[in-house]
XYZ file of C-alpha atoms in Angstrom:
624
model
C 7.274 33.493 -26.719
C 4.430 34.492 -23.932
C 3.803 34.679 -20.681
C 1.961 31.563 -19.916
C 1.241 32.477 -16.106
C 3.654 32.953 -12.570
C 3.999 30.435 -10.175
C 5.270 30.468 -6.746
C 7.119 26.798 -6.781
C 7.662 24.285 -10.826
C 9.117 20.958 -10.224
C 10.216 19.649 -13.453
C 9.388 16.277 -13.840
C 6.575 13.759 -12.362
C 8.568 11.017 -11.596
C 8.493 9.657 -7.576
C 10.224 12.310 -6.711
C 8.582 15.301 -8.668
C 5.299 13.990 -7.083
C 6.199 14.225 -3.736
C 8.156 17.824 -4.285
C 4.933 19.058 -5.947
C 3.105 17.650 -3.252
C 4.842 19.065 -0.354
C 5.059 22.198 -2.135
C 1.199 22.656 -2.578
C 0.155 21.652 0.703
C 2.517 24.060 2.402
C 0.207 26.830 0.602
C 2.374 27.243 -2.361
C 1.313 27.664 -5.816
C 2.497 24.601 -7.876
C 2.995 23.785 -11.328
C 4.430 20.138 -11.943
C 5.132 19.908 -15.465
C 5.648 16.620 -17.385
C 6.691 14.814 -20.335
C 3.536 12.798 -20.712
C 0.745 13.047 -17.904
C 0.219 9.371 -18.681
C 3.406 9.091 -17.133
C 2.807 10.537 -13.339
C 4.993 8.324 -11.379
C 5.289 5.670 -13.548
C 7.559 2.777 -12.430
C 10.008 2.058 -15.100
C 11.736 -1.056 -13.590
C 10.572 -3.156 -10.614
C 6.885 -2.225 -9.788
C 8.058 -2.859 -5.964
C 8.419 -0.252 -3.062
C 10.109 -0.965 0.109
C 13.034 -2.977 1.217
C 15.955 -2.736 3.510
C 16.716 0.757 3.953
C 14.759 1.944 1.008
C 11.864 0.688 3.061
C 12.861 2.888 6.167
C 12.562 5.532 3.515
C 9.807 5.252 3.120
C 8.577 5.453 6.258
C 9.783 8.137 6.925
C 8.336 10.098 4.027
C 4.969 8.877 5.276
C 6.098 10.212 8.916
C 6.963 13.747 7.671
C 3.914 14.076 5.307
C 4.434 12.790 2.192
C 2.623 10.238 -0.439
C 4.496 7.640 -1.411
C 3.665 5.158 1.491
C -0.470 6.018 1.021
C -0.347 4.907 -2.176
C 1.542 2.041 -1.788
C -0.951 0.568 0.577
C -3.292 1.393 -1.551
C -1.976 -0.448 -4.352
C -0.630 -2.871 -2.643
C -0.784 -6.661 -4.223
C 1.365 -8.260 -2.191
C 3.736 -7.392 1.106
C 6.576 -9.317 2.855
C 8.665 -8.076 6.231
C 12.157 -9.083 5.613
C 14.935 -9.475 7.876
C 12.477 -10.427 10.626
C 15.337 -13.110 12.008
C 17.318 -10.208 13.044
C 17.151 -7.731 14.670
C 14.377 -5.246 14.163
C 16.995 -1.790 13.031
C 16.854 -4.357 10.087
C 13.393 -5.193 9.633
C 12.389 -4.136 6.494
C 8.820 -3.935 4.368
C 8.982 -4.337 0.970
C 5.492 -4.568 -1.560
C 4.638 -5.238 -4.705
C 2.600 -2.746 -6.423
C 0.309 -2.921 -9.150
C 2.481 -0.787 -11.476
C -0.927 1.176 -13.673
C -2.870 1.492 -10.657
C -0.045 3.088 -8.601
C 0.010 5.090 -11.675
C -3.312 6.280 -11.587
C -3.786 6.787 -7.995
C -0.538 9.182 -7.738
C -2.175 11.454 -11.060
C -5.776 11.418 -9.108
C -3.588 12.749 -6.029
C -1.658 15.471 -7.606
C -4.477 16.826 -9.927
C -6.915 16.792 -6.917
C -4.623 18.796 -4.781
C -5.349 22.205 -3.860
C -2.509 24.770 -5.098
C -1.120 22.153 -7.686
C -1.719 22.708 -11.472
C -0.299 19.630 -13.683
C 1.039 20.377 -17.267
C 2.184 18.256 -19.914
C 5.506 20.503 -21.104
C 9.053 19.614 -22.673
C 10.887 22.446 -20.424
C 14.204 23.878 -22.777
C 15.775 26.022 -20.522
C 15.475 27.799 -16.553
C 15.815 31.479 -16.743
C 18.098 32.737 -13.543
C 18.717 36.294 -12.984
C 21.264 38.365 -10.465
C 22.254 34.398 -9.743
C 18.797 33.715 -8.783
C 15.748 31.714 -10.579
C 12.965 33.777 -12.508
C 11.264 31.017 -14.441
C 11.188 28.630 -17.196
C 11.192 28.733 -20.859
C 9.189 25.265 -22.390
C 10.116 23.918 -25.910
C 6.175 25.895 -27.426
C 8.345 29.105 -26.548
C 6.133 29.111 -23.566
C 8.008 31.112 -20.340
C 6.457 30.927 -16.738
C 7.588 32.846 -13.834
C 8.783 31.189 -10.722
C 10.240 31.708 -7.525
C 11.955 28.426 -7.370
C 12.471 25.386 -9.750
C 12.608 21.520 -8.524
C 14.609 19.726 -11.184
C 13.155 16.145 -10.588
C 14.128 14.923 -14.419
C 14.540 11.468 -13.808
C 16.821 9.779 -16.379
C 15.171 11.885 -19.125
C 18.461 14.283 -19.786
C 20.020 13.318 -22.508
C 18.216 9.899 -22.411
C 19.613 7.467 -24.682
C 17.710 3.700 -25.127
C 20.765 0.865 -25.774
C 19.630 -2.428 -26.957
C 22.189 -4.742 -28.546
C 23.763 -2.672 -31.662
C 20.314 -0.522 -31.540
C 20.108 2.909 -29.635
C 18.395 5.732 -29.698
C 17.299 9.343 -28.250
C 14.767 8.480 -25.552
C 13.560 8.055 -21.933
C 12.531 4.949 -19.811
C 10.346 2.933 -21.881
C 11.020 4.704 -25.655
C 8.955 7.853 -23.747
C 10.648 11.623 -25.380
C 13.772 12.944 -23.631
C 14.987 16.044 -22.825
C 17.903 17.402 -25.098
C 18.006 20.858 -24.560
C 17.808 21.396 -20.248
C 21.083 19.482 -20.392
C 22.661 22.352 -22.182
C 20.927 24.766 -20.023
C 22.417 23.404 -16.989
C 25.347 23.246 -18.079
C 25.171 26.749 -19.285
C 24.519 27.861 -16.113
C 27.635 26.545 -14.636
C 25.981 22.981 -13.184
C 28.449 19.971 -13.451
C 27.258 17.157 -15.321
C 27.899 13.089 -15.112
C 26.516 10.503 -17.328
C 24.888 7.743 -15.635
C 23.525 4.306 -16.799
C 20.638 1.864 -15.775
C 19.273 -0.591 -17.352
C 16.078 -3.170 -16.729
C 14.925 -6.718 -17.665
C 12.854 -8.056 -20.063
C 8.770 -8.192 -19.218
C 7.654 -11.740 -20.060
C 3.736 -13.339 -20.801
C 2.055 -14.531 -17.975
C 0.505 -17.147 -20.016
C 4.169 -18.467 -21.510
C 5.169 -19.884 -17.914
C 5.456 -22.754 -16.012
C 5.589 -22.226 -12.534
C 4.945 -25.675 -11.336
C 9.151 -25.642 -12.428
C 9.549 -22.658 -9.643
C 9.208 -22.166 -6.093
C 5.868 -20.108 -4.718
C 7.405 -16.735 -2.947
C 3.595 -15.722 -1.250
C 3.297 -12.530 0.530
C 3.168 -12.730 4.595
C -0.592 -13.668 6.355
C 0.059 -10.972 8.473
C -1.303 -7.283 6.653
C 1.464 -4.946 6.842
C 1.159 -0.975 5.686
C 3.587 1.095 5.061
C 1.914 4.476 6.201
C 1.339 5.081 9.788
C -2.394 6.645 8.211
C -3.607 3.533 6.173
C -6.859 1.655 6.944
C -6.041 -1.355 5.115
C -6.552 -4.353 7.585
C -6.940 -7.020 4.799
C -5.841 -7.514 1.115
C -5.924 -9.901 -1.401
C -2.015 -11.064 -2.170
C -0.863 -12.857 -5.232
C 2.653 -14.541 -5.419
C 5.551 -14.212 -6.872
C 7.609 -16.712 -7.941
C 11.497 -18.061 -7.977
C 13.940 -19.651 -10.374
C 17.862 -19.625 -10.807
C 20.059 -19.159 -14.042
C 21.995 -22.593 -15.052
C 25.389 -23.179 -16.555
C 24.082 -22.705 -19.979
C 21.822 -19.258 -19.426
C 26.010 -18.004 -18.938
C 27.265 -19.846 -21.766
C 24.774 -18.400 -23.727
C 25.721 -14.412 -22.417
C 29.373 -15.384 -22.167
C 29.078 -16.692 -26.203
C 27.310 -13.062 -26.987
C 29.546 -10.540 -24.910
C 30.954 -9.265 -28.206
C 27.641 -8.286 -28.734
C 26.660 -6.576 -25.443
C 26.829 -2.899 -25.366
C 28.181 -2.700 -21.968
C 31.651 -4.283 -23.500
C 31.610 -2.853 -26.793
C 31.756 0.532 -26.143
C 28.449 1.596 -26.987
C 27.831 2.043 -23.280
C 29.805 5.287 -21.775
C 28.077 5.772 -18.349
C 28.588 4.206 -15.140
C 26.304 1.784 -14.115
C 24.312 0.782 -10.632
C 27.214 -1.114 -8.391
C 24.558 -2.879 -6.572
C 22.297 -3.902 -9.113
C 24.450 -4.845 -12.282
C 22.749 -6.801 -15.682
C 23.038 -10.352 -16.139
C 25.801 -10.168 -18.214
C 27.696 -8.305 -15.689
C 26.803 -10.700 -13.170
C 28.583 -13.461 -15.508
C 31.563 -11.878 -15.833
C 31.909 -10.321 -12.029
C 31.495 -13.480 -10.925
C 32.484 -16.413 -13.272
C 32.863 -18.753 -10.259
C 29.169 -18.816 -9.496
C 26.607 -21.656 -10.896
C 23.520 -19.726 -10.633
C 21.602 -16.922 -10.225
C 18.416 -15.832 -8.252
C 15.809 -14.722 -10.704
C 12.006 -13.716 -9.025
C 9.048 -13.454 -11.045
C 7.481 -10.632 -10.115
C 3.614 -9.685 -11.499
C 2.868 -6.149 -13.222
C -0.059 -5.974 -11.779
C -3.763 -7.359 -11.053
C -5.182 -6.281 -14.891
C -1.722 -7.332 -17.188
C -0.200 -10.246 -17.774
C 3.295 -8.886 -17.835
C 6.015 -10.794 -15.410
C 8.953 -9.134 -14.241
C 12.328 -10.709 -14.640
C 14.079 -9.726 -11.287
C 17.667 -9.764 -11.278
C 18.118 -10.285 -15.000
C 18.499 -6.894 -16.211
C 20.098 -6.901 -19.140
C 20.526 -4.956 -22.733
C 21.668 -7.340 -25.148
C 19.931 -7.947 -28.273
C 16.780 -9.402 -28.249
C 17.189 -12.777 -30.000
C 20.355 -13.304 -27.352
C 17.770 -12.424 -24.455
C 15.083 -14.928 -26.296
C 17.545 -17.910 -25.801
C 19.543 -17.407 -22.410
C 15.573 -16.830 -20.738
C 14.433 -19.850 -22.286
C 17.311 -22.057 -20.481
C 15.697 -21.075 -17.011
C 13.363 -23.879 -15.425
C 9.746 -21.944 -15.896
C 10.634 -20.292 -18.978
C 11.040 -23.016 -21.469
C 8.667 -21.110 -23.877
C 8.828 -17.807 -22.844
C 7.641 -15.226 -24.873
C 8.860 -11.453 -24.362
C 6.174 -8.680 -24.246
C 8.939 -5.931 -23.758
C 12.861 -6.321 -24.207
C 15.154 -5.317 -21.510
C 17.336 -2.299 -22.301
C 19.968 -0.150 -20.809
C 19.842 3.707 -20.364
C 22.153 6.255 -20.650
C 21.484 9.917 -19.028
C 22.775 13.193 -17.835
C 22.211 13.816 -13.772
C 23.933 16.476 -11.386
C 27.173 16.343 -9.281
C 25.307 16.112 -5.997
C 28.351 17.936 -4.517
C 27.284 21.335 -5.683
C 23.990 21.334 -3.701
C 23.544 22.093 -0.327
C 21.917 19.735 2.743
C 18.419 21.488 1.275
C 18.707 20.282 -2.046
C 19.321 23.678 -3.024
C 21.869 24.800 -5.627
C 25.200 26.521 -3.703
C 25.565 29.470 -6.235
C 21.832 29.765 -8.164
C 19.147 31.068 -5.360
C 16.050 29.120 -5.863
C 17.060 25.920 -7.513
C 16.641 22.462 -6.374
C 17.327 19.233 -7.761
C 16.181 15.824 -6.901
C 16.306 11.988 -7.208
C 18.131 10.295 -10.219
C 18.978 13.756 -11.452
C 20.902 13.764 -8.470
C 22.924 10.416 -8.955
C 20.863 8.091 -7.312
C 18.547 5.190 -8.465
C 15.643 3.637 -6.528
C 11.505 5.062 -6.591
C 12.267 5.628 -2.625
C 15.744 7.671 -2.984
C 14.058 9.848 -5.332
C 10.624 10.620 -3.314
C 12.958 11.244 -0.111
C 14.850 13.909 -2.166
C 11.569 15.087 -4.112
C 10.139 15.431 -0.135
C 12.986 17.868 1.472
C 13.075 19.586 -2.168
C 9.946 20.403 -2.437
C 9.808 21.138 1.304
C 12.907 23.370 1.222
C 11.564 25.326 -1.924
C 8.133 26.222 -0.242
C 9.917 27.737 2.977
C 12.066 29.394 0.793
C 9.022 31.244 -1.018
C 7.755 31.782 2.355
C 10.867 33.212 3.523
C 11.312 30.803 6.610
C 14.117 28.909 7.905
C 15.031 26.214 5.548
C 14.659 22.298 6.727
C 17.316 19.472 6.529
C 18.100 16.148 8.636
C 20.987 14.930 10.069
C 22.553 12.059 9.913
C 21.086 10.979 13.377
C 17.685 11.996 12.597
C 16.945 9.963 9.510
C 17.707 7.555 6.907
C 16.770 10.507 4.669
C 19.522 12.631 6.443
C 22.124 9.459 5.760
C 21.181 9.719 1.945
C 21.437 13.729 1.565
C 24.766 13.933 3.365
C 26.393 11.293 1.654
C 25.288 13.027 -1.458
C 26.573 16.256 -0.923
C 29.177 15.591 1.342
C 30.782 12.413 -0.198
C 29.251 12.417 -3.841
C 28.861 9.781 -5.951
C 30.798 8.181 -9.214
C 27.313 5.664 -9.652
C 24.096 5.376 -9.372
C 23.790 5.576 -5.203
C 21.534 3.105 -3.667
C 20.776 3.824 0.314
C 21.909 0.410 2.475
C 21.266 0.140 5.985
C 24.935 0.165 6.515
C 25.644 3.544 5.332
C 24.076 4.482 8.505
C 25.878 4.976 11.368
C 23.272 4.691 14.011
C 20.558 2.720 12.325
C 19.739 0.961 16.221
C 17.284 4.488 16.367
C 16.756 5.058 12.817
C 14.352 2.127 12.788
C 11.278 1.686 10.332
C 8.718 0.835 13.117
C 9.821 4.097 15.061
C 9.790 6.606 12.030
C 6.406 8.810 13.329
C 7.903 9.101 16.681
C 11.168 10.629 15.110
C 9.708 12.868 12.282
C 5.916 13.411 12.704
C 6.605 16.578 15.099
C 8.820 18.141 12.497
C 6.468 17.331 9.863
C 3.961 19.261 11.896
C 6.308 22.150 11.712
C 6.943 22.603 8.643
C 3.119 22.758 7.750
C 2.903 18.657 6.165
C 1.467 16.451 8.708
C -2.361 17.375 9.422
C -4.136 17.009 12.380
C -5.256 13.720 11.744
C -1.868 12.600 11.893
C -0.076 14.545 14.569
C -3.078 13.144 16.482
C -2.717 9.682 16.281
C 1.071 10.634 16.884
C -0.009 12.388 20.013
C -1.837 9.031 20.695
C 0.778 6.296 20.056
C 3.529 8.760 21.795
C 1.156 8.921 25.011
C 0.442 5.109 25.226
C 3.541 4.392 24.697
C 4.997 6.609 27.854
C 2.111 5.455 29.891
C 2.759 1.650 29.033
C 6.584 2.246 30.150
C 5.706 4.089 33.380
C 3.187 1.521 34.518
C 5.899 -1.116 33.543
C 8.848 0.455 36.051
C 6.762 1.335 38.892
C 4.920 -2.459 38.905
C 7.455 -4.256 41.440
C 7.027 -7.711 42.021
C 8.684 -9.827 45.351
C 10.326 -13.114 45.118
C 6.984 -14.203 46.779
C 5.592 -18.180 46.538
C 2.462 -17.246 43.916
C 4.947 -14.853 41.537
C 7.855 -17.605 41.938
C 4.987 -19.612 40.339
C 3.733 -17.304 37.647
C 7.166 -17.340 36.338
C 7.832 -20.752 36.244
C 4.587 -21.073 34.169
C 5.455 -18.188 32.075
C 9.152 -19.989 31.122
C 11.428 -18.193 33.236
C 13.669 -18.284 36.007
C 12.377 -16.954 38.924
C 13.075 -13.855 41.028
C 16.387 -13.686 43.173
C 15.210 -10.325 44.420
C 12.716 -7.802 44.349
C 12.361 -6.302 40.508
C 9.771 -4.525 38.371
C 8.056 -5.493 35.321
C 10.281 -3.600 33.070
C 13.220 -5.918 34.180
C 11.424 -8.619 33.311
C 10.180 -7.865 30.182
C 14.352 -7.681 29.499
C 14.203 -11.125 29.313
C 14.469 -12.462 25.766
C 11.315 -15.264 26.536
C 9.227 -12.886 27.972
C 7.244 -10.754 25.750
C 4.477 -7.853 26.947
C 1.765 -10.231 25.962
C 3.116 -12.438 28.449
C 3.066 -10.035 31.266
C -0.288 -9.062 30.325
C -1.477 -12.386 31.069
C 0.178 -13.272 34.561
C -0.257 -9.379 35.672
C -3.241 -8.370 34.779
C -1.722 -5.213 32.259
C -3.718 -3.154 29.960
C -4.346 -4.760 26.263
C -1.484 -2.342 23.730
C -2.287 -1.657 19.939
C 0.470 -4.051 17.952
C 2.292 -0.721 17.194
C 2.502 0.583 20.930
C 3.305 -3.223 21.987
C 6.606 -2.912 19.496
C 7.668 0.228 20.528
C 7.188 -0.875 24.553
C 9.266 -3.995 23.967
C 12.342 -2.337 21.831
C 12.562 0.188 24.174
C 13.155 -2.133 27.173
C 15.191 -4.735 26.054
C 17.228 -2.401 23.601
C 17.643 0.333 26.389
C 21.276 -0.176 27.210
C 22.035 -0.302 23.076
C 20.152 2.395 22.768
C 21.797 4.314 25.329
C 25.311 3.757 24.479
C 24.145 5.039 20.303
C 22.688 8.271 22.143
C 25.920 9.018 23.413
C 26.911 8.391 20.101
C 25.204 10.801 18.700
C 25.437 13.631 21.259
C 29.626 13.179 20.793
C 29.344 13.662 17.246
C 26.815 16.566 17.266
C 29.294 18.548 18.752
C 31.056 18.505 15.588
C 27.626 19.353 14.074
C 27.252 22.362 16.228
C 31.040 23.754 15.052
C 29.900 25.692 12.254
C 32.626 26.748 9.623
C 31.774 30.370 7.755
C 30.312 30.076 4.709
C 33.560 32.659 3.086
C 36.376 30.625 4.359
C 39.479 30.991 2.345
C 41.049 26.950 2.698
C 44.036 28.147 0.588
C 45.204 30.480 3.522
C 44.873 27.959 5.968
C 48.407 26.673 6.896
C 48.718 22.727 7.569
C 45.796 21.787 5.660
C 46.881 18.998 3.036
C 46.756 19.989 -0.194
C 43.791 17.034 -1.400
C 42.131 18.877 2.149
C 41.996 22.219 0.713
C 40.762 21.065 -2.762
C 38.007 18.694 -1.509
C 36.585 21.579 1.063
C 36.487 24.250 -1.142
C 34.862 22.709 -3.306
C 32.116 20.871 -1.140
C 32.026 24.028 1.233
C 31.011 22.074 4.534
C 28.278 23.652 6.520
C 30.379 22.063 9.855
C 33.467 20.577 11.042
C 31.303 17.337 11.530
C 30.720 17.268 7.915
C 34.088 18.025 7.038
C 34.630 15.265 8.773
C 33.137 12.828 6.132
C 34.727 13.939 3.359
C 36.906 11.470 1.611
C 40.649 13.172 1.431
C 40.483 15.198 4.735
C 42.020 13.544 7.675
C 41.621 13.677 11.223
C 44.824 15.995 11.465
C 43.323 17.891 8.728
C 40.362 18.360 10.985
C 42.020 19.606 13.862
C 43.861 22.023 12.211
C 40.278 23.316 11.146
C 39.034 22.841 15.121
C 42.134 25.239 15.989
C 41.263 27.790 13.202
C 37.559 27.959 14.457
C 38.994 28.917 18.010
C 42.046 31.649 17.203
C 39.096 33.235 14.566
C 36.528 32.980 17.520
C 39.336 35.048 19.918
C 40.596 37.671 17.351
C 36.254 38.384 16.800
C 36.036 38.821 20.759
């Protein structure tokens, strides 16, 4: 053993989520090692080269908003990009891309190991040393041990990693990479609770084996969409993905082989993703359905490796051969690399705090899928506040955390270590509760000023915030003071704008309210000042979503008071009388930072609740 050097900040791991830790880390002023299996592995995309999405798409967003990476290099690597959901309502609108999966790669390593303050290592990490209940370092598997003030676990589904494919497995991470045997025992050494998780992907399939005149074209949108509120990119070359359906025989086929699938023999012990279940799951969930959505998804721009979506799957490889070659397209598929399930060790989220932070060891952090969850933009979200939290903590400054109001990255944190998880947690637009204001298109204007605070968004950025915010304000102002008259020559703009005409006097905001009117519009007829697309949005949803809007503030204000009811950190539940039993279990062990969060725990009631509400006061009067 030596002393290979002290560090302020390690992240273990350089997955989507130890990038942006590392990141965040280093550009608060911290000095950052970000140590890593392979460093030809810097967040590599094991499954779906994709980012984006509904919800996961807010995500990310919001990362970009705050300071973070994940939505730069998307646009940069960009290969094709669709808005979903654009028929509804836009809380719902949703960007998803396709990335080129080695060139996402390769820009996130030229990031990390050009940033200032960040050193990148390639190290098998064996065991964190903690001290007095508080981190001192790391010991790697070379006998190696570096000093720290704080560690980022951000393993990925390396603990423990086990490969499963058909009546094959093996020790091993995503992709056959090494695993990490040893940091499981450490963890667990230390007191950490451990689950075992599983995920699986689909098989990658030769370009040059298809026929896609037997599919439908899936093109990206004309329109050039970006997913960071920085990015440049105002055109890009898109290529298209493609879509075909399983048949009556692709099931046969599984349903003739389940003896042989792991995930019904046995072989498979963890719990698998709810919301994203293999094929032969999918068969067996739900028998009664004919077919199957499958896309065809490209690699990249330089491979000729297709993605299977939606055919994930870890039966053996001769059974994968023949139920892919029953799908119109696929006739003579040939298989580049095998889909497989994975089995790994990841934390119970409950015992970390809204910073990512674990309750009883001083220093530690954990995030992404070694916190339960699955999904590149779950993980960078957690990697972000982790890395975030673990820098002010070095610096000795209050730590950072959203609410459940202020982000989609506040919805996934709290339902992580407020609520848990017994699978692989995906975020969904309807975990939130008031996802009217947690919009994508309005994610600078929510978190760009506390990104600013907490030392991540430069001045470029809070700049161009400062811009948008500013034209935005000015375009609404101009909007409610304009008042138009029921007059002959505005009776006749409207009619040749669409509309009804005026009954009484009104401004322009009130008529922009109208669903067939449209700022453009009222530019024309009214002679208004020419908005960026981005101000434009924000103008319109602000106007004719005002009362919606209004009534979710009010929302939000009644439940912050919970928020604000803090409950002391040394509470003794047990010696609180009328508390259910499953009540005093379930907050001791989550120890809620508020009564609004005690709120959301699953066993404690609403009587339960106001039993706590009446402690808070008598313990308030007995300290006066």
């Amino acid at each position: 053993m030596f002393n290979a050097g002290t560090y302020d900040v390690v992240v273990i791991g350089a997955g989507h989520a130890g990038c942006e830790a590392a990141l965040a880390s280093a550009r608060m002023g911290c000095r950052t090692l970000m140590a890593t299996l392979n460093l030809d592995n810097i967040a590599m995309m094991p499954c779906n080269p994709a980012v984006g999405g509904p919800a996961k798409g807010h995500l990310v967003r919001e990362i970009d908003a705050i300071g973070g990476e994940m939505g730069i290099n998307t646009d940069k690597t960009c290969i094709q990009a669709r808005m979903l959901n654009t028929g509804k309502g836009p809380a719902v609108h949703a960007l998803r891309a396709q990335a080129d999966k080695s060139l996402y790669h390769l820009f996130m390593k030229e990031t990390a190991e050009g940033q200032a303050n960040l050193v990148v290592k390639q190290l098998l990490i064996d065991r964190i040393l903690v001290k007095g209940g508080a981190v001192e370092g790391i010991e790697t598997e070379t006998g190696e041990i570096i000093r720290c003030q704080c560690v980022v676990i951000a393993s990925g589904t390396y603990l423990r990693g086990k490969i499963i494919l058909g009546d094959v497995s093996y020790p091993g991470g995503p992709g056959g990479q090494r695993h990490a045997e040893k940091l499981s025992h450490s963890l667990q050494e230390m007191g950490i609770t451990l689950m075992r998780f599983k995920t699986g992907t689909p098989a990658r399939v030769d370009r040059r084996t298809l026929d896609f005149s037997k599919m439908t074209v899936q093109p990206g949108d004309e329109a050039v969409h970006n997913f960071s509120f920085m990015s440049e990119v105002a055109t890009r070359d898109q290529v298209p993905c493609w879509l075909t359906y399983t048949n009556e025989r692709t099931h046969q086929i599984i349903r003739d082989n389940l003896h042989r699938a792991p995930l019904y023999t046995g072989m498979i012990e963890g719990t698998g993703p709810r919301y994203c279940p293999s094929i032969e799951d999918k068969v067996v969930r739900f028998a009664e359905k004919e077919s199957h959505q499958l896309f065809i998804e490209p690699e990249g721009l330089h491979t000729s490796e297709m993605y299977v979506q939606g055919m994930s799957t870890s039966l053996p490889v001769e059974v994968q051969y023949a139920f892919l070659r029953t799908i119109p397209g696929l006739e003579r598929v040939e298989i580049m690399r095998p889909g497989y399930a994975i089995e790994y060790d990841c934390v119970d989220p409950t015992q970390l705090k809204a910073t990512l932070e674990f309750k009883h060891i001083a220093g530690l952090f954990s995030a992404g899928q070694a916190n339960g969850t699955s999904g590149y933009e779950e993980a960078a979200a957690q990697g972000l506040i982790a890395g975030i939290n673990a820098a002010l903590q070095v610096k000795k400054k209050p730590p950072f955390t959203l609410g459940r109001a202020e982000a989609y990255i506040g919805v996934l944190i709290d339902d992580l270590v407020t609520k848990g998880t017994n699978e692989p947690y995906r975020i969904m637009t309807s975990r939130a509760e008031y996802r009217l204001i947690l919009r994508q298109d309005n994610a600078d204007l929510r978190l760009t000023e506390l990104g600013r605070r907490v030392g991540l968004a430069g001045d470029e950025r809070y700049n161009r915030f400062l811009l948008k915010r500013d034209a935005i304000d000015r375009a609404l102002s101009l909007l409610a003071r304009t008042m138009i008259t029921p007059v002959p020559d505005i009776q006749e703009k409207l009619r040749n704008m669409g509309t009804s005409e005026l009954r009484s006097g009104s401004n322009l905001s009130e008529l922009l309210r109208r669903t067939e009117v449209s700022y453009e519009l009222l530019r024309l007829y009214f002679d208004l000042p020419g908005l960026s697309p981005a101000v434009r949005e924000q103008v319109e949803i602000a106007i004719k979503y005002e009362g919606y809007i209004k009534k979710q503030a009010e929302q939000v204000e009644r439940a912050a008071k919970l928020e604000a009811r803090l409950l002391p950190p040394d509470i003794d539940y047990a010696q609180i009388g009328g508390l259910s039993l499953e009540a005093r279990q379930k907050l001791a062990k989550i120890q809620p930072a508020s009564v609004g969060q005690a709120a959301r725990i699953s066993g404690v009631s609403p009587a339960d609740i106001s039993i706590l509400l009446v402690y808070l006061e008598q313990l308030k009067r007995r300290e006066e």
